[in-house]
CSV table of C-alpha atoms in Angstrom, one decimal:
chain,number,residue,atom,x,y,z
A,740,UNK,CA,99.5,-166.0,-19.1
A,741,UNK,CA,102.0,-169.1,-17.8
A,742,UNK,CA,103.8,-168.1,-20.7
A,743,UNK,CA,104.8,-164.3,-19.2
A,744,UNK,CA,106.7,-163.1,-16.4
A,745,UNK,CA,105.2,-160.5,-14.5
A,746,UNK,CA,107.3,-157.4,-13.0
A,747,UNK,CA,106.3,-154.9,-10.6
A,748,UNK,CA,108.7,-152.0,-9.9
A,749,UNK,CA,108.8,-149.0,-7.5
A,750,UNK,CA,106.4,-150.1,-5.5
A,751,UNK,CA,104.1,-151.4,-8.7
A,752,UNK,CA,104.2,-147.7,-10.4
A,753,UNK,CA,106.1,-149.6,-13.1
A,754,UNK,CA,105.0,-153.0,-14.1
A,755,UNK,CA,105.3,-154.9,-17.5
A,756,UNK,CA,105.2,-158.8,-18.6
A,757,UNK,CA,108.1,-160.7,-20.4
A,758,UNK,CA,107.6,-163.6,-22.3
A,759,UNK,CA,109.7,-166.6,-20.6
A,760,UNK,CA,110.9,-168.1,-23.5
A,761,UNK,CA,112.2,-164.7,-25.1
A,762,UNK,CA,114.1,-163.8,-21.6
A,763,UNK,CA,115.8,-167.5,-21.9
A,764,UNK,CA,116.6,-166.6,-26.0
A,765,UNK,CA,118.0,-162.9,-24.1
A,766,UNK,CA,120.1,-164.6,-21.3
A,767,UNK,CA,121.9,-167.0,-23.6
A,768,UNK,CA,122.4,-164.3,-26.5
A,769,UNK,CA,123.5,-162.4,-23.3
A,770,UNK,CA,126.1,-165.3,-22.1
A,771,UNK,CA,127.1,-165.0,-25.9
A,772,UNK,CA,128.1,-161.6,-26.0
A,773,UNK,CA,129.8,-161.1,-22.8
A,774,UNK,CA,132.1,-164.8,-24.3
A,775,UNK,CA,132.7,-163.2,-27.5
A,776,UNK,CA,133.5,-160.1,-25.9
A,777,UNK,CA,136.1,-161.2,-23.5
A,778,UNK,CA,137.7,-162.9,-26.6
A,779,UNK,CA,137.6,-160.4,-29.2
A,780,UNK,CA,139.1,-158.1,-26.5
A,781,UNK,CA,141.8,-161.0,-26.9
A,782,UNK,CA,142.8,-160.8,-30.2
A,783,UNK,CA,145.1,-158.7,-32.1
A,784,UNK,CA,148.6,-158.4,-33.1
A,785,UNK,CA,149.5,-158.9,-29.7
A,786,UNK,CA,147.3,-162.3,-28.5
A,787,UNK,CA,146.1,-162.1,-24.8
A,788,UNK,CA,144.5,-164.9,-23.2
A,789,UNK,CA,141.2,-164.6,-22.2
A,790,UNK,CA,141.9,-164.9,-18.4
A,791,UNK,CA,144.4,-162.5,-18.5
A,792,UNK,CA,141.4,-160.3,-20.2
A,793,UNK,CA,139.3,-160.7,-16.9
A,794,UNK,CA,142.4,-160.0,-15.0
A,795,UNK,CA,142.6,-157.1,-16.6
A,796,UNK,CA,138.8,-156.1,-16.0
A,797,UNK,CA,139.1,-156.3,-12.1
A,798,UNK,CA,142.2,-154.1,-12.3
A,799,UNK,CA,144.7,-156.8,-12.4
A,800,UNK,CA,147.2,-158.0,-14.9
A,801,UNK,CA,150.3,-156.6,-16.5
A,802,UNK,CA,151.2,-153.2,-17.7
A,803,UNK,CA,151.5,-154.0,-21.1
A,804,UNK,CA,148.0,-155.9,-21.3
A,805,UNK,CA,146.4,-152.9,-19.5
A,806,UNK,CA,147.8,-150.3,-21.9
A,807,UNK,CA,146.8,-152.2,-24.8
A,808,UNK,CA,143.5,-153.4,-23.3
A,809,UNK,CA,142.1,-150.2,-21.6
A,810,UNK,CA,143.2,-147.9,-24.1
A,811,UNK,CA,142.9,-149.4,-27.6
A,812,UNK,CA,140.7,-152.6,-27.6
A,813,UNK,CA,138.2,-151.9,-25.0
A,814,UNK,CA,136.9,-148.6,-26.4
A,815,UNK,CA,136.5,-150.1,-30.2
A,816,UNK,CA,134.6,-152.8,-28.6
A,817,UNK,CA,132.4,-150.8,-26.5
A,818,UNK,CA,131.5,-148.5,-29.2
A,819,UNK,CA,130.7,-151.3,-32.0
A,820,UNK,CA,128.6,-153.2,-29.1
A,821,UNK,CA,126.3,-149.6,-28.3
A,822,UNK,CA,126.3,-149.1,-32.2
A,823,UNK,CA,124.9,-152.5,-33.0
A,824,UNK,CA,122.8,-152.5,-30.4
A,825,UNK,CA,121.4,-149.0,-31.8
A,826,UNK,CA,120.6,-150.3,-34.9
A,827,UNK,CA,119.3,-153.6,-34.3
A,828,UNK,CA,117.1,-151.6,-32.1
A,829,UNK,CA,116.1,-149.1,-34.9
A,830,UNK,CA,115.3,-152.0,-37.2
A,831,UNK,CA,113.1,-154.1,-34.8
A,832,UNK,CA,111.0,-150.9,-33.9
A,833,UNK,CA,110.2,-150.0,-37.5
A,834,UNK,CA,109.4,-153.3,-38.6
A,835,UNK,CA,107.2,-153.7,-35.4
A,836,UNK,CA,106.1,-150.5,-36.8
A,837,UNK,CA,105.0,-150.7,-40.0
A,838,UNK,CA,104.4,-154.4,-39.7
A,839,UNK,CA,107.0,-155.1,-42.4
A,840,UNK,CA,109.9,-156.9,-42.2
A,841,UNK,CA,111.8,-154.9,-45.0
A,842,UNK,CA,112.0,-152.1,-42.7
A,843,UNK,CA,114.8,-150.7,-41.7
A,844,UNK,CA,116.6,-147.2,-41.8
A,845,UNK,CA,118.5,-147.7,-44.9
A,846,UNK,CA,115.6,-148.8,-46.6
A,847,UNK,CA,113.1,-145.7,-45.7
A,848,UNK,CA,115.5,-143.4,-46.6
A,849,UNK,CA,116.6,-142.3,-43.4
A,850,UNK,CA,120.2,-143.8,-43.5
A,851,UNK,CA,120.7,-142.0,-46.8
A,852,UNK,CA,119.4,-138.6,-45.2
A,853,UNK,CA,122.1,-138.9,-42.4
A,854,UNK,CA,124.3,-139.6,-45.3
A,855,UNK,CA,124.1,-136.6,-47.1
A,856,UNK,CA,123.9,-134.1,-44.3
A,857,UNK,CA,127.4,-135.6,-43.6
A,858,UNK,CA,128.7,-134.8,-46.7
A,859,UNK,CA,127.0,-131.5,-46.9
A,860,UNK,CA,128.9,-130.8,-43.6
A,861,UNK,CA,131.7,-131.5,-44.7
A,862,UNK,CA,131.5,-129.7,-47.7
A,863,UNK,CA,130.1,-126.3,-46.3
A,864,UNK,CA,132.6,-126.0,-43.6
A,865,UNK,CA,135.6,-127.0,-45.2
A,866,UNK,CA,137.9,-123.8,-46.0
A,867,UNK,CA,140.7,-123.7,-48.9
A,868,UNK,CA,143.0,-125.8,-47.3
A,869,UNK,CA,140.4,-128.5,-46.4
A,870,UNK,CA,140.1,-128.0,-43.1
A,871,UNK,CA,136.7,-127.9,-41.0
A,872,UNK,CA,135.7,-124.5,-39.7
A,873,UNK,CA,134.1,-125.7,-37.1
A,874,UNK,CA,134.2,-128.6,-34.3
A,875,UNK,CA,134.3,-132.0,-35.8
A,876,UNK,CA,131.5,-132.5,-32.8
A,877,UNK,CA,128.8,-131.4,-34.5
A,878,UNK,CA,129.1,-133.7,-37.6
A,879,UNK,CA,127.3,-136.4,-35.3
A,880,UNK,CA,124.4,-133.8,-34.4
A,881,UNK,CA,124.3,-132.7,-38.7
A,882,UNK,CA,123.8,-136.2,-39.1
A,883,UNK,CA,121.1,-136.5,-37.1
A,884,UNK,CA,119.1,-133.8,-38.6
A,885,UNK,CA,119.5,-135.0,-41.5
A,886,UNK,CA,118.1,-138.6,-40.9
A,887,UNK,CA,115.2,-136.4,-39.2
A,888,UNK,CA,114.4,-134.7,-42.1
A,889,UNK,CA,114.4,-137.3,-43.7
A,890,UNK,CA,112.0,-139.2,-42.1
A,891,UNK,CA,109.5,-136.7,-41.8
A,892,UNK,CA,109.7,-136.2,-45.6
A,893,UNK,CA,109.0,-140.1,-46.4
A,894,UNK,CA,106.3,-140.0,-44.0
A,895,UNK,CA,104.1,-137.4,-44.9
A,896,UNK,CA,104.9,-138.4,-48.6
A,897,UNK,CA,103.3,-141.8,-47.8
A,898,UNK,CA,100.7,-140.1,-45.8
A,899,UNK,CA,97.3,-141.3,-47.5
A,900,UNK,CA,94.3,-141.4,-45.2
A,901,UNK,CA,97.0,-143.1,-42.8
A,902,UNK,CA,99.7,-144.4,-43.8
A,903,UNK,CA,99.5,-148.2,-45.8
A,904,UNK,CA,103.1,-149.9,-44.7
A,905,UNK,CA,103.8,-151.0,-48.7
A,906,UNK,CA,103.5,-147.5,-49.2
A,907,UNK,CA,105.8,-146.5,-46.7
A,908,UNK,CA,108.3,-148.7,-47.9
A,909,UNK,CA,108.0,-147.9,-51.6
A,910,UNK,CA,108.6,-144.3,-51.2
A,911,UNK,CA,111.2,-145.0,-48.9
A,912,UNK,CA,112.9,-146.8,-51.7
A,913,UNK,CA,112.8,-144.2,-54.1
A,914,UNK,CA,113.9,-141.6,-50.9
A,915,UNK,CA,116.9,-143.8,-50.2
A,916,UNK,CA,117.8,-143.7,-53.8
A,917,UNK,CA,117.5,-140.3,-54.2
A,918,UNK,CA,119.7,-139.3,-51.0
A,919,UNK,CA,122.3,-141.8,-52.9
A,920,UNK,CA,122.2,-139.7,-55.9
A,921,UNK,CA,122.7,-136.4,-54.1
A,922,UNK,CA,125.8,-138.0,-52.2
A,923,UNK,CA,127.5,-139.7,-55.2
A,924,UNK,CA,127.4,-135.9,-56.7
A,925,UNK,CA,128.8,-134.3,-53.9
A,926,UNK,CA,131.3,-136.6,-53.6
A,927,UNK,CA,132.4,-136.0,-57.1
A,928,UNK,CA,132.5,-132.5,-57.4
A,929,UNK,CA,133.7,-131.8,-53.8
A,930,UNK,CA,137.9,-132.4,-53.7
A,931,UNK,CA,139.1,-135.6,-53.2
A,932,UNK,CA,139.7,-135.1,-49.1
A,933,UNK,CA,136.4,-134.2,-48.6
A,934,UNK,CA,135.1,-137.6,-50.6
A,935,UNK,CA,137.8,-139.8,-48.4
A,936,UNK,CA,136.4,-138.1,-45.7
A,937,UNK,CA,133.0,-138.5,-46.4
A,938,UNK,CA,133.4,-142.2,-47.4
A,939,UNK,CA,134.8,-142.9,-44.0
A,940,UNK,CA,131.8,-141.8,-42.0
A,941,UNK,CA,129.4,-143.7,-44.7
A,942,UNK,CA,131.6,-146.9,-44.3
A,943,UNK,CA,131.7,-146.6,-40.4
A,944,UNK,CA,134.9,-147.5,-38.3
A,945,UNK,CA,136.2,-147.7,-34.8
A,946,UNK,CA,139.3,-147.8,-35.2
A,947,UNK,CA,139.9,-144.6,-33.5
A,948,UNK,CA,137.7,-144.6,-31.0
A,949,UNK,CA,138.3,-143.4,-27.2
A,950,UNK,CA,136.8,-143.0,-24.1
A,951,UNK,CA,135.6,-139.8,-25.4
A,952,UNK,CA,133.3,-141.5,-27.8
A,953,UNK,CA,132.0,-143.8,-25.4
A,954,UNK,CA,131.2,-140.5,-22.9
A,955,UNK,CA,129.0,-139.0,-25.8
A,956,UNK,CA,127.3,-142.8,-27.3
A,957,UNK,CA,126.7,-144.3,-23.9
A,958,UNK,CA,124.1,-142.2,-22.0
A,959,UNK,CA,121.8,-141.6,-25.2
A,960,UNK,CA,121.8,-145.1,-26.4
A,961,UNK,CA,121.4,-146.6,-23.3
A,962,UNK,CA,118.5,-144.3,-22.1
A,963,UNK,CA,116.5,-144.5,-25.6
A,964,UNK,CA,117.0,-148.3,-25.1
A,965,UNK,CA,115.3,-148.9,-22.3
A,966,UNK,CA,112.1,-146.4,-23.4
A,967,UNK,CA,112.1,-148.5,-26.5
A,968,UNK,CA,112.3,-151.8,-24.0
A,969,UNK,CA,109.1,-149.8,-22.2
A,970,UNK,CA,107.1,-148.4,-24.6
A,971,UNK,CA,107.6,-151.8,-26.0
């Protein structure tokens, strides 16, 4: 036990143990980010230093750099950090899982799922003159289901008296490759805006992301990370 922390919150209704050497490995990766951050936040066509950055972060520095700062580079930034953290997340709890370390969302299947919900969005609701129908909004939420399906489907599939991780990650395979198949065809006999479409959300960018974004991504990733961080 020397090699845990022990923490006791609200009045000890809440209590857990961390091992020491994995919160010294999470304050320097910590350190890390918040240095790489500051940087990247830096760099673009128009170079700002990295004090003029934290100038910028307590409401200081000049027009310009807030402008470009506040309104471009901060909210790409912010949205690749709460996506990566989302799926490094994802991984680590289905590898902890399944007690594999092949594991991972795009491997199961349930990338691919996600995948093909997108493009079946897209092509459902498109009209004549390729336009959506309905609110871009609930591409993220079609998405979702999808991935849910999904999942469901490779489990019970690999559902054998329990079920054996190689399983799982076999059928997953064959899953994955399957949801590939059914996107690759959709993309190919759907018009060519809905494939460029389509490819952009399989790709992922942030290039135009906004505060918007960040409204919607924050609260959800940010709450499911700290059950995961309990449950685990």
């Amino acid at each position: 036990m020397k090699s845990y922390k022990s923490f006791r919150l609200f009045n000890e209704k809440i209590s857990f143990l961390m091992d020491k050497k994995a919160m010294i490995v999470i304050f320097i990766l910590f350190l890390v980010t918040s240095l790489v951050f500051v940087i990247s936040t830096g760099v673009g066509e128009m170079n700002i230093n990295p004090l003029s950055v934290l100038q910028v972060f307590i409401g200081g520095g000049t027009e310009s750099d807030r402008l470009i700062i506040q309104s471009f580079r901060l909210p790409r930034i912010i949205v690749a950090l709460l996506v990566g953290m989302g799926l490094a997340v994802a991984g680590g709890i289905l590898q902890g899982m399944i007690r594999n370390p092949l594991a991972s969302p795009d491997i199961l299947g349930i990338t691919g799922g996600a995948t093909v919900a997108v493009v079946g969005f897209l092509a459902i609701f498109s009209d004549k003159n390729h336009s959506l129908t309905v609110s871009i909004n609930w591409l993220p939420l079609a998405a979702f289901i999808g991935a849910t399906v999904v999942a469901f489907l490779v489990y019970s599939l690999a559902w054998k008296n329990g079920v054996p991780p190689i399983r799982l990650v076999l059928i997953g395979i064959g899953v994955m490759a399957l949801m590939k198949a059914l996107t690759t065809m959709m993309m190919i006999l759907g018009p060519v805006y809905q494939a460029s479409q389509a490819n952009l959300w399989i790709t992922g960018s942030v290039s135009t992301s906004t505060w918007n974004n960040i409204a919607v991504l924050a609260p959800w990733t940010i709450l499911f990370l700290l059950i995961a961080f309990l449950y685990a």
